[in-house]
Amino acid sequence: MIPTLYGAFFLSGCSALIFETLWFRQAGLAFGNSVWASSLVLAGFMAGMAAGNGLAVRLGDRVRRPLRLYAIAEVAVALSGIALVLGLPAMGGTLAPVLRPLMGSLATLNVVRLVVAFLVLLIPATAMGITLPLLTHALTSRTVAGKTRFGPVLGQLYGWNTAGAVAGVAVTEFVLVGLLGIRGTAIAAGLLNVAVAAVAFWIDRRWKDAGVPAAPARSASTPSAIPADWLLAAFGAGFALLALEVIWFRLLLLAAIGYSSTFAVMLGTVLAGIAAGGLAGGAVLRRWPDAHLYAGPAAWLAGALTVGSYAVFLLRMTALSDHLVTAVPEILAIGALLMLPVALVSGVLFTLAGAGLRAGSASDTGAVGTLTFANTLGSALGSLAGGFLLLPLLGMERAVFAIAVIYAATGALLWARTAPRRPHAIGALVLIAAALAAFPFGGLTTRLQRFPVERYAALRGTPSSGAATVEAIREGVAETLIYLKAPILREAATHALFVNATSMADTDWESRRYMKLYVYWPMALHPHLKRGLLIAYGVGNTAKAMTDSAAFSSIDVVDISKDVLTGSSVIYPKDADNPLRDPRVRMHVEDGRYFLQTTDQRFDLITSEPPPPRSAGVVNLYTREYFRLIHARLADGGMAAYWLPTHTISGDVTRSVIKAFCDAFEDCSLWHGIGSELMLAGTRGATGPVSAAHFAAQWQTLPVLRELRAVGLERPEQLGALFIGDAVFLRRLTANTPPLVDDRPKRIDALSASADDDAELDRAFTDVDACRSRFRASPLIGRLFPPEIIEASLPYFDFQRHINAYTHAEALSIDRVHDLLTNSPLKAPVLWMLASSADLQRGIEVATPKELGEPALQFHLGVRLLSERSYAAAARVFGEAHADAGLRQQALGLRAYSYCLAGQPDRARALVVAHRSDVPTSPFWTWLDGLCQVLPPS
C-alpha cells in the first residue's frame, strides 16, 4: 500500500506541475507577461500554497482519516485547476474596465493584480499546499515496532512528488500541449488528480476494512517548543534556492537561446536535483535518525557548491565561445553543471530541516505544515528578491556570491545543533570559508565583454577582433542587455542589442529597411495618419521612423522591459536623435498584449518589432486572438504592419501565422522587407486610393528622404514592387493549414514536412513575375494604390528580383549590377552588391583628406561614383584603390568595367594589358570581355 501511495504522490506532483505551467501561461493572457505581472502571479500562487501549509498547522494531527481529506484535496485541485485554465483568458477582458483607470499607477495596478491572482489561485494552491502534510501524517501514523518513520517518510514523499514534477515539466513541454492543446492538457492533468484521489480513497477504505487503526487524535495547536532556528533555516533554504534559480536561469540564457524548451529543461534540472536530494535525505534519516543534526554542514556544502558550480560554468562558457546552445541535451549538460549539485543538497537540507522540526513538535502534520510554510514563504520572497533586488542591485556575479553567503549564514544559524566538534562539521565550515574566499570575481564581466562581440562577428561573417565593442551592459530586472557598437568608418557606426545570449536588433541598413517599412508603407497609403502605437521598442528603428514623420500627433510606445526603453540613450546619446525624447511619444512599461486588452484608445497605425516568435512567451504575440485584438484597437481605416521572420520558423509555422493574421484581417497582405524578413499588413476597412502626391509625399520630406535612400527605398514605385500577395493568394497558400491560436502554442515549434516544402514556399514568395501578376490583379492594390503608382511600379519588380537574390545570399553576378546601372535609377542595390552601403558612405562623408587617401576608402568612394553613374570619375578612384593588395583584383575589375561604361574601352584594354598578372580567369572577366572586348587575343 505504501509504495502505491508514493506512486500516487508522484502522479500528483506531475499533475501539479502541468497545472502550474498552464496557470502561469493563461494568467499571462489575463494579467500580462511583464516581469511584474508574472512575479505577482507567482507570489499569489505561493501565498495560496502557504495558506494550505498554514491550514495543515492548524489541523495538526486532529484528522483521523487524512487519506480521505487528501483525496478530497486532489479532487479540488482537479476541478478548480481545469476551471482556471478555461476561465483565465476571459478574465482579462472582464477585468479590463476595472483595471483601465489604474494603468497610470503601476503600484496600485500591481496590488490589484496580486489580490486577484491570490483569490483565483486560492482554492487549487491551498489544496496543493495541504497535500504533503496530510500524506505524511497518514503514513507516519502507522508505526513499525513503535519506531517513528517521520524522516524517511518525509524524504520519500517529498522526493517522489518532486520527481513527478520533473515528469510534469517534460510531458507538458514536449508532449501534451502539442498533442492536446492547453485545454486538453488541463483535462489530462485533472484526470491524473482524480486518479490519485481514487487511489487514496481505495487505500483508505482498505485500511479501514482491514482494521488498521485510524490516526490517533492529537492537539490541533503547534507546540511553542519548535525552535526558531529550524524555522529560519527552512525559510533561508527556500529563499536561497529560489533566488538562485532566478540567477541561474539568467546565467544560462547567456549560453542558450530562450525557447520555452530551454526553460523547461532548466526547471526540470532543478527539480530533478531537489527530488534526488529528498530521496537521499529520507534514506540517510532511515539509517541515521539523528542525521538532522548535520543540517548546518549541509547548508555550508550548498553554499560551497554554489560557488564551485558557478566557477565551472564560467569555464564552460569559455569553451562555448561564439556557440549558442539550442539542443536539449546540450542545455541539460550545461544546466546540470550549474544547478544540479546545489539543488540536490537543497533537497537533502529540506528533509533534514523537517526532521529537526519534528523533533521539537508533537504533531507530524504540524511539523510538515510549519516546514512547508516557512520554506514556501522563503521561496516566494526569494524569487521576488532574486529578480527585483539582487540582480538589478548586485548583478549576476555578486548575486551568486550573496546567495552563497546566505547559505553560510543558514549553516551558522544551526551551528550549535551540528556538533561542531565533529570533523564533518568542521570540514564543511572550512569548505564554505575557502569557497567564499576564492570566489571568481570578475570572471563573468570578462566573458560578457568578449562573447557578444564574437557572436555578433559570427552572425555578420566578419573578423571578431575590432569588428565591434561592448558599449554598455545592463543587468536589468528581466534580462541582461548588452549593447555593441560596430564601427563603420571614422564617426559612423551601427549599434546592436543582445538580450541575454541572443542578438535581437541592430541599426544597420538591413534592419532599418524592414523595420522602418512598417511606417513607410502606411504613411504612403493612409490619408490621415495621426495616432500610432508601437509594441516592442528594440533599438528604436521603427520608433525613429515614426518620430521622423510630422504626420503623427501622438505615438505610444509599449515595451515589456523598462531597461530596453532606458537603453535607448546608449544608441541615441543626443536627445534630439532619441525617438523617446520626442514630445509626442508616451512610454508604457507593460506587456503589449495586456496594453491592447486594457486600453480604450483607437490607433491609425499599430505596428511591432517583437522578439523572434519562438522565444519563450512571444507566441502570444503571433496568435489569431492577438491579431484580432490589434484589429479591434484600430480606428476605422486604421492599418497594422507586422514582422514575419520566416528564417526563424519553419514553412508550416509561417503558413500558420499567416492563417492566423488573415483570420483577423479580411484584407491581409504580405510584403518583402529584406531577405526573409517579411511584413504582414492589414487594415480595418481602409478605403482609397490616396492621391499620387500623398503616396509620394514622404519622398519629398527631409530627413525621411535621406533615410529612404539609405535603406534602398529610393523611389515611391519601389513600395509596390515589395508586394508578394493579397488575401486571395494567402488564403490559397494556407488553405490546409490550421491557424496559430492561444490553445495551440506549440504550433510555433512545428517542423516542416520537408526541406522541399520550405523551398517551394520560398519560391512562392520570391517569384517576382508571379508577384507582379498578383499585384496587377489585386483588388486590395486597386483599392489602396493610386493608378499611376500601380503602373509605374510594374518595372520595379525586375529590380526587386536582384534585391531578392542579394538578400537571399545568392552568388553575386556582375550582370545584376549592370542591369541595375543601365536600366534603373537605383543606387543603393549597386552599393550593396559591391560590398558598400549608405552607412559606409556616411563615414566617407566625414573623412579628412588624409583619411580619404587610404585605398580602402577610395574603393568605397569608387563604388559610390559608379552607383551615381559617374563612370569616368569612378575609374580614376578605383585606380587609387588598386594600391591595396587585398583590393587589387576587385578594384582592377571595377576600374576596367567603369571605363567600359564610360565609353572608353581602349583604356580598359590597356589597363588589362598593363596588369595582366592581376587578371584571373573568371566568369567576371569573360562577361566583361563580352561587353567591350577587354581581353587581348589568346
Coordinates of N, CA and C in Angstrom, one line a residue, residues 307-498:
V307 N 29.3 28.3 -5.2 CA 30.5 29.0 -5.7 C 31.2 28.1 -6.8
G308 N 31.3 26.8 -6.4 CA 32.0 25.9 -7.3 C 31.4 25.6 -8.6
S309 N 30.0 25.5 -8.6 CA 29.3 25.2 -9.8 C 29.4 26.5 -10.7
Y310 N 29.4 27.7 -10.1 CA 29.5 28.9 -10.8 C 30.8 29.0 -11.5
A311 N 31.9 28.6 -10.8 CA 33.2 28.7 -11.4 C 33.3 27.7 -12.6
V312 N 32.7 26.5 -12.4 CA 32.7 25.5 -13.5 C 31.9 26.1 -14.7
F313 N 30.8 26.7 -14.5 CA 30.0 27.3 -15.5 C 30.8 28.3 -16.3
L314 N 31.6 29.2 -15.6 CA 32.4 30.1 -16.3 C 33.4 29.5 -17.3
L315 N 34.0 28.4 -16.8 CA 34.9 27.6 -17.7 C 34.2 27.0 -18.9
R316 N 33.0 26.6 -18.7 CA 32.2 26.0 -19.8 C 31.8 27.1 -20.8
M317 N 31.5 28.3 -20.3 CA 31.2 29.4 -21.2 C 32.4 29.7 -22.1
T318 N 33.6 29.6 -21.5 CA 34.8 29.9 -22.3 C 34.9 28.9 -23.4
A319 N 34.6 27.7 -23.1 CA 34.7 26.6 -24.2 C 33.6 26.9 -25.3
L320 N 32.5 27.4 -24.9 CA 31.4 27.6 -25.9 C 31.8 28.7 -26.8
S321 N 32.4 29.8 -26.4 CA 32.8 30.9 -27.2 C 31.6 31.5 -27.9
D322 N 31.6 31.5 -29.3 CA 30.6 32.1 -30.0 C 29.4 31.1 -30.3
H323 N 29.5 29.9 -29.7 CA 28.5 28.8 -30.0 C 27.3 29.1 -29.1
L324 N 26.1 29.2 -29.7 CA 24.9 29.3 -28.9 C 24.2 27.9 -28.8
V325 N 23.8 27.6 -27.6 CA 23.3 26.2 -27.3 C 21.8 26.3 -27.6
T326 N 21.3 25.3 -28.4 CA 19.9 25.2 -28.7 C 19.3 23.8 -28.4
A327 N 20.2 22.8 -28.6 CA 19.7 21.4 -28.4 C 19.5 21.0 -27.0
V328 N 18.4 20.3 -26.7 CA 18.1 19.9 -25.3 C 19.2 19.2 -24.6
P329 N 19.9 18.2 -25.2 CA 21.0 17.6 -24.5 C 22.1 18.5 -24.0
E330 N 22.4 19.5 -24.9 CA 23.4 20.5 -24.6 C 23.0 21.4 -23.4
I331 N 21.7 21.8 -23.5 CA 21.2 22.6 -22.4 C 21.2 21.9 -21.1
L332 N 20.8 20.6 -21.2 CA 20.8 19.7 -20.0 C 22.2 19.6 -19.4
A333 N 23.2 19.4 -20.3 CA 24.5 19.2 -19.8 C 25.0 20.4 -19.1
I334 N 24.8 21.6 -19.6 CA 25.3 22.8 -19.0 C 24.5 23.1 -17.8
G335 N 23.2 23.0 -17.8 CA 22.4 23.2 -16.6 C 22.7 22.3 -15.5
A336 N 23.0 21.0 -15.8 CA 23.4 20.1 -14.7 C 24.6 20.6 -14.0
L337 N 25.6 21.0 -14.8 CA 26.9 21.5 -14.2 C 26.6 22.7 -13.2
L338 N 25.7 23.6 -13.6 CA 25.5 24.8 -12.8 C 24.5 24.5 -11.6
M339 N 23.5 23.8 -11.9 CA 22.3 23.7 -10.9 C 22.2 22.5 -10.1
L340 N 22.5 21.3 -10.7 CA 22.2 20.1 -10.1 C 22.8 19.8 -8.7
P341 N 24.1 20.1 -8.5 CA 24.7 19.8 -7.2 C 24.0 20.6 -6.1
V342 N 23.8 21.9 -6.3 CA 23.2 22.7 -5.2 C 21.7 22.3 -5.0
A343 N 21.0 22.0 -6.1 CA 19.6 21.6 -6.0 C 19.5 20.3 -5.2
L344 N 20.5 19.3 -5.4 CA 20.4 18.1 -4.7 C 20.7 18.3 -3.2
V345 N 21.7 19.1 -2.8 CA 21.9 19.3 -1.4 C 20.7 20.1 -0.8
S346 N 20.1 20.9 -1.6 CA 18.9 21.7 -1.1 C 17.8 20.7 -0.7
G347 N 17.6 19.7 -1.6 CA 16.6 18.7 -1.3 C 16.9 17.9 0.0
V348 N 18.2 17.6 0.2 CA 18.6 17.0 1.5 C 18.3 17.9 2.6
L349 N 18.7 19.2 2.5 CA 18.5 20.1 3.6 C 17.1 20.3 4.0
F350 N 16.2 20.3 3.0 CA 14.7 20.4 3.3 C 14.3 19.2 4.2
T351 N 14.7 18.1 3.8 CA 14.3 16.9 4.6 C 14.9 16.9 6.0
L352 N 16.2 17.3 6.1 CA 16.8 17.3 7.4 C 16.1 18.4 8.3
A353 N 15.8 19.5 7.7 CA 15.1 20.6 8.4 C 13.7 20.1 8.9
G354 N 13.0 19.3 8.1 CA 11.8 18.7 8.5 C 11.9 17.8 9.7
A355 N 13.0 17.0 9.6 CA 13.2 16.1 10.8 C 13.6 16.9 12.0
G356 N 14.3 18.0 11.9 CA 14.6 18.8 13.0 C 13.4 19.4 13.6
L357 N 12.5 19.9 12.8 CA 11.3 20.5 13.3 C 10.4 19.4 14.0
R358 N 10.4 18.2 13.4 CA 9.6 17.2 14.1 C 10.1 16.8 15.4
A359 N 11.4 16.9 15.6 CA 12.0 16.6 16.9 C 11.5 17.5 18.0
G360 N 11.0 18.7 17.7 CA 10.5 19.6 18.7 C 9.0 19.8 18.6
S361 N 8.3 18.9 17.9 CA 6.9 19.0 17.8 C 6.2 17.7 18.1
A362 N 5.0 17.8 18.6 CA 4.2 16.6 18.9 C 3.4 16.2 17.8
S363 N 3.4 16.9 16.7 CA 2.5 16.7 15.6 C 3.2 16.5 14.3
D364 N 3.0 15.4 13.6 CA 3.6 15.2 12.3 C 3.1 16.2 11.3
T365 N 1.7 16.4 11.2 CA 1.1 17.3 10.3 C 1.6 18.7 10.6
G366 N 1.6 19.1 11.9 CA 2.1 20.4 12.2 C 3.5 20.7 11.8
A367 N 4.3 19.7 12.0 CA 5.8 19.8 11.7 C 5.9 20.0 10.2
V368 N 5.3 19.2 9.4 CA 5.4 19.4 7.9 C 4.7 20.7 7.5
G369 N 3.6 21.0 8.1 CA 3.0 22.3 7.7 C 3.8 23.5 8.0
T370 N 4.4 23.4 9.2 CA 5.3 24.5 9.6 C 6.5 24.6 8.7
L371 N 7.1 23.4 8.4 CA 8.3 23.3 7.5 C 7.9 23.9 6.1
T372 N 6.8 23.4 5.5 CA 6.5 23.9 4.1 C 6.0 25.3 4.1
F373 N 5.4 25.8 5.2 CA 5.0 27.2 5.3 C 6.3 28.1 5.3
A374 N 7.2 27.8 6.1 CA 8.4 28.6 6.2 C 9.2 28.5 4.9
N375 N 9.3 27.3 4.3 CA 10.0 27.1 3.1 C 9.3 27.8 1.9
T376 N 8.0 27.7 1.8 CA 7.3 28.3 0.8 C 7.4 29.8 0.9
L377 N 7.2 30.4 2.1 CA 7.4 31.8 2.2 C 8.8 32.3 1.8
G378 N 9.8 31.5 2.2 CA 11.1 31.9 1.8 C 11.3 31.8 0.3
S379 N 10.7 30.8 -0.3 CA 10.8 30.6 -1.8 C 10.1 31.8 -2.5
A380 N 8.9 32.2 -2.0 CA 8.2 33.3 -2.7 C 9.0 34.5 -2.6
L381 N 9.6 34.9 -1.4 CA 10.3 36.1 -1.3 C 11.7 36.0 -2.0
G382 N 12.2 34.8 -2.1 CA 13.5 34.6 -2.8 C 13.3 34.8 -4.3
S383 N 12.2 34.3 -4.9 CA 12.0 34.5 -6.3 C 11.9 36.0 -6.6
L384 N 11.2 36.7 -5.7 CA 11.0 38.1 -5.9 C 12.3 38.9 -5.7
A385 N 13.0 38.5 -4.7 CA 14.3 39.2 -4.4 C 15.3 39.0 -5.4
G386 N 15.3 37.8 -6.0 CA 16.3 37.5 -7.0 C 16.2 38.3 -8.2
G387 N 14.9 38.5 -8.7 CA 14.7 39.3 -9.9 C 14.7 40.8 -9.6
F388 N 14.1 41.3 -8.5 CA 13.9 42.7 -8.3 C 14.9 43.4 -7.4
L389 N 15.7 42.6 -6.7 CA 16.7 43.2 -5.8 C 18.1 42.8 -6.2
L390 N 18.4 41.5 -6.1 CA 19.7 41.0 -6.2 C 20.3 41.3 -7.6
L391 N 19.6 40.9 -8.6 CA 20.1 41.1 -10.0 C 20.3 42.6 -10.4
P392 N 19.3 43.4 -10.2 CA 19.5 44.9 -10.5 C 20.5 45.6 -9.6
L393 N 20.6 45.2 -8.4 CA 21.5 45.9 -7.5 C 22.9 45.4 -7.5
L394 N 23.0 44.1 -7.6 CA 24.3 43.4 -7.5 C 24.9 42.9 -8.8
G395 N 24.0 42.6 -9.7 CA 24.4 41.9 -10.9 C 24.5 40.4 -10.7
M396 N 24.6 39.6 -11.7 CA 24.6 38.2 -11.6 C 25.7 37.6 -10.7
E397 N 26.9 38.1 -11.0 CA 28.1 37.6 -10.3 C 28.0 37.8 -8.8
R398 N 27.8 39.0 -8.4 CA 27.8 39.3 -6.9 C 26.5 38.7 -6.3
A399 N 25.4 38.6 -7.1 CA 24.2 37.9 -6.6 C 24.5 36.5 -6.2
V400 N 25.3 35.8 -7.1 CA 25.7 34.4 -6.7 C 26.4 34.4 -5.4
F401 N 27.4 35.3 -5.3 CA 28.2 35.4 -4.0 C 27.2 35.6 -2.8
A402 N 26.3 36.5 -3.0 CA 25.3 36.8 -1.9 C 24.5 35.6 -1.5
I403 N 24.1 34.8 -2.5 CA 23.4 33.6 -2.1 C 24.3 32.6 -1.4
A404 N 25.5 32.5 -1.8 CA 26.5 31.6 -1.1 C 26.6 32.1 0.4
V405 N 26.6 33.4 0.6 CA 26.7 33.9 2.0 C 25.4 33.6 2.7
I406 N 24.3 33.6 2.1 CA 23.0 33.3 2.8 C 23.1 31.8 3.2
Y407 N 23.6 30.9 2.3 CA 23.7 29.5 2.8 C 24.7 29.4 3.9
A408 N 25.8 30.2 3.9 CA 26.7 30.2 5.0 C 26.1 30.6 6.3
A409 N 25.2 31.7 6.2 CA 24.5 32.2 7.4 C 23.5 31.2 7.9
T410 N 22.9 30.5 7.0 CA 21.9 29.4 7.4 C 22.6 28.3 8.2
G411 N 23.8 27.9 7.6 CA 24.6 26.9 8.4 C 25.0 27.4 9.7
A412 N 25.4 28.7 9.8 CA 25.9 29.2 11.1 C 24.7 29.2 12.1
L413 N 23.5 29.5 11.6 CA 22.3 29.5 12.5 C 22.1 28.2 13.2
L414 N 22.5 27.1 12.5 CA 22.3 25.8 13.0 C 23.6 25.2 13.6
W415 N 24.6 26.1 13.8 CA 25.9 25.7 14.2 C 25.9 24.9 15.5
A416 N 25.1 25.4 16.5 CA 25.1 24.7 17.8 C 24.5 23.3 17.7
R417 N 23.6 23.1 16.7 CA 23.0 21.8 16.5 C 23.8 20.8 15.7
T418 N 24.9 21.2 15.1 CA 25.7 20.4 14.2 C 26.8 19.7 14.9
A419 N 26.9 19.8 16.2 CA 28.0 19.2 17.0 C 29.3 19.6 16.4
P420 N 29.7 20.9 16.6 CA 30.9 21.4 15.9 C 32.2 20.7 16.1
R421 N 32.2 19.9 17.1 CA 33.5 19.2 17.4 C 33.7 18.0 16.4
R422 N 32.6 17.7 15.7 CA 32.7 16.6 14.8 C 33.5 17.0 13.6
P423 N 34.4 16.1 13.1 CA 35.2 16.5 11.9 C 34.4 16.9 10.7
H424 N 33.2 16.3 10.5 CA 32.4 16.6 9.3 C 32.0 18.1 9.3
A425 N 31.5 18.5 10.5 CA 31.0 19.9 10.6 C 32.2 20.9 10.4
I426 N 33.3 20.6 11.0 CA 34.5 21.5 10.9 C 34.9 21.5 9.4
G427 N 34.9 20.3 8.7 CA 35.3 20.3 7.3 C 34.4 21.1 6.5
A428 N 33.1 21.0 6.7 CA 32.1 21.8 5.9 C 32.3 23.3 6.1
L429 N 32.6 23.7 7.4 CA 32.9 25.1 7.7 C 34.1 25.6 6.9
V430 N 35.1 24.8 6.9 CA 36.4 25.2 6.2 C 36.1 25.3 4.7
L431 N 35.3 24.3 4.2 CA 34.9 24.3 2.7 C 34.2 25.6 2.3
I432 N 33.2 26.0 3.1 CA 32.4 27.2 2.7 C 33.3 28.5 2.8
A433 N 34.2 28.5 3.8 CA 35.0 29.7 4.0 C 36.0 29.8 2.8
A434 N 36.6 28.6 2.4 CA 37.5 28.6 1.3 C 36.8 29.0 0.0
A435 N 35.6 28.5 -0.2 CA 34.8 28.8 -1.4 C 34.5 30.3 -1.5
L436 N 34.1 30.9 -0.4 CA 33.8 32.4 -0.4 C 35.1 33.2 -0.7
A437 N 36.2 32.7 -0.1 CA 37.5 33.4 -0.2 C 38.0 33.3 -1.7
A438 N 37.7 32.2 -2.3 CA 38.2 32.0 -3.7 C 37.2 32.4 -4.8
F439 N 36.1 33.1 -4.4 CA 35.1 33.4 -5.4 C 35.7 34.1 -6.6
P440 N 35.3 33.6 -7.9 CA 36.0 34.2 -9.1 C 35.4 35.5 -9.5
F441 N 35.6 36.5 -8.7 CA 35.0 37.8 -9.1 C 35.7 38.3 -10.4
G442 N 34.9 38.9 -11.2 CA 35.4 39.5 -12.5 C 35.3 38.5 -13.7
G443 N 35.1 37.2 -13.4 CA 35.1 36.2 -14.5 C 34.0 36.5 -15.4
L444 N 32.8 36.8 -14.9 CA 31.7 36.9 -15.8 C 31.8 38.2 -16.7
T445 N 32.3 39.3 -16.0 CA 32.5 40.5 -16.8 C 33.4 40.3 -18.0
T446 N 34.4 39.6 -17.8 CA 35.4 39.3 -18.9 C 34.7 38.6 -20.0
R447 N 33.8 37.7 -19.7 CA 33.1 36.9 -20.7 C 32.0 37.7 -21.4
L448 N 31.4 38.6 -20.6 CA 30.3 39.4 -21.2 C 30.9 40.5 -22.2
Q449 N 32.2 40.8 -21.9 CA 32.8 41.8 -22.8 C 33.3 41.1 -24.1
R450 N 33.4 39.8 -24.1 CA 34.0 39.1 -25.2 C 33.0 38.3 -26.0
F451 N 32.1 37.5 -25.4 CA 31.3 36.6 -26.2 C 30.3 37.4 -27.1
P452 N 29.6 38.4 -26.7 CA 28.7 39.1 -27.7 C 29.4 39.6 -28.9
V453 N 30.6 40.0 -28.7 CA 31.4 40.5 -29.9 C 31.7 39.3 -30.8
E454 N 32.1 38.2 -30.3 CA 32.4 37.0 -31.1 C 31.1 36.5 -31.8
R455 N 30.0 36.5 -31.0 CA 28.7 36.1 -31.6 C 28.2 37.0 -32.7
Y456 N 28.4 38.3 -32.5 CA 28.0 39.3 -33.5 C 28.8 39.1 -34.8
A457 N 30.1 38.9 -34.6 CA 31.0 38.7 -35.7 C 30.6 37.4 -36.5
A458 N 30.3 36.4 -35.7 CA 29.9 35.1 -36.4 C 28.6 35.3 -37.2
L459 N 27.7 36.1 -36.7 CA 26.4 36.4 -37.4 C 26.7 37.2 -38.6
R460 N 27.6 38.1 -38.6 CA 27.9 39.0 -39.7 C 29.0 38.5 -40.6
G461 N 29.6 37.4 -40.2 CA 30.7 36.8 -41.0 C 31.9 37.8 -41.1
T462 N 32.2 38.5 -40.0 CA 33.3 39.4 -40.0 C 34.3 39.0 -39.0
P463 N 35.6 39.5 -39.1 CA 36.6 39.2 -38.1 C 36.1 39.6 -36.7
S464 N 36.4 38.8 -35.6 CA 35.9 39.2 -34.3 C 36.7 40.3 -33.7
S465 N 38.0 40.4 -34.1 CA 38.8 41.5 -33.5 C 38.6 42.8 -34.1
G466 N 38.2 43.8 -33.4 CA 38.0 45.1 -33.9 C 36.7 45.3 -34.6
A467 N 35.9 44.3 -34.8 CA 34.6 44.4 -35.6 C 33.6 45.2 -34.8
A468 N 33.6 45.0 -33.4 CA 32.6 45.6 -32.6 C 33.1 45.7 -31.2
T469 N 32.6 46.5 -30.4 CA 33.0 46.6 -29.0 C 31.7 46.7 -28.1
V470 N 31.8 46.3 -26.9 CA 30.7 46.4 -26.0 C 30.7 47.8 -25.5
E471 N 29.5 48.5 -25.7 CA 29.4 49.9 -25.3 C 28.7 50.0 -23.9
A472 N 27.8 49.0 -23.6 CA 27.1 49.1 -22.3 C 26.6 47.7 -22.0
I473 N 26.6 47.4 -20.7 CA 26.0 46.2 -20.2 C 25.0 46.6 -19.0
R474 N 23.8 46.1 -19.2 CA 22.8 46.4 -18.2 C 22.1 45.2 -17.7
E475 N 22.3 44.8 -16.4 CA 21.7 43.7 -15.9 C 20.4 44.1 -15.2
G476 N 19.3 44.1 -16.0 CA 18.0 44.6 -15.6 C 17.2 43.6 -14.8
V477 N 16.0 43.9 -14.5 CA 15.1 43.1 -13.7 C 14.7 41.8 -14.5
A478 N 14.5 41.9 -15.8 CA 14.0 40.8 -16.6 C 15.0 40.2 -17.5
E479 N 16.1 40.9 -17.8 CA 17.1 40.3 -18.8 C 18.4 41.1 -18.7
T480 N 19.4 40.5 -19.3 CA 20.7 41.2 -19.4 C 20.8 41.8 -20.8
L481 N 21.0 43.1 -20.8 CA 21.1 43.8 -22.1 C 22.6 44.1 -22.3
I482 N 23.0 43.8 -23.5 CA 24.4 44.1 -23.9 C 24.3 44.9 -25.2
Y483 N 24.8 46.1 -25.2 CA 24.8 47.0 -26.4 C 26.2 47.0 -27.0
L484 N 26.3 46.7 -28.3 CA 27.5 46.7 -29.1 C 27.6 47.9 -30.0
K485 N 28.8 48.4 -30.2 CA 29.0 49.4 -31.2 C 29.9 48.9 -32.3
A486 N 29.4 48.8 -33.5 CA 30.2 48.3 -34.6 C 30.6 49.5 -35.5
P487 N 31.9 49.8 -35.5 CA 32.4 50.9 -36.3 C 32.3 50.7 -37.8
I488 N 32.0 51.7 -38.5 CA 32.0 51.6 -40.0 C 33.2 52.3 -40.5
L489 N 33.1 53.6 -40.5 CA 34.3 54.4 -40.9 C 34.3 55.7 -40.1
R490 N 35.4 56.1 -39.5 CA 35.5 57.3 -38.7 C 34.4 57.3 -37.6
E491 N 33.5 58.3 -37.7 CA 32.5 58.5 -36.7 C 31.2 57.7 -36.9
A492 N 31.1 57.1 -38.1 CA 29.9 56.4 -38.4 C 30.0 55.0 -37.7
A493 N 28.8 54.5 -37.2 CA 28.8 53.3 -36.5 C 27.3 52.8 -36.5
T494 N 27.2 51.5 -36.3 CA 25.9 50.9 -36.0 C 25.9 50.3 -34.7
H495 N 24.7 50.1 -34.1 CA 24.6 49.5 -32.8 C 23.8 48.2 -32.9
A496 N 24.1 47.3 -32.0 CA 23.4 46.0 -31.9 C 23.0 45.8 -30.4
L497 N 21.8 45.2 -30.2 CA 21.3 44.9 -28.9 C 21.3 43.4 -28.7
F498 N 22.0 42.9 -27.7 CA 21.9 41.5 -27.3 C 21.0 41.4 -26.1

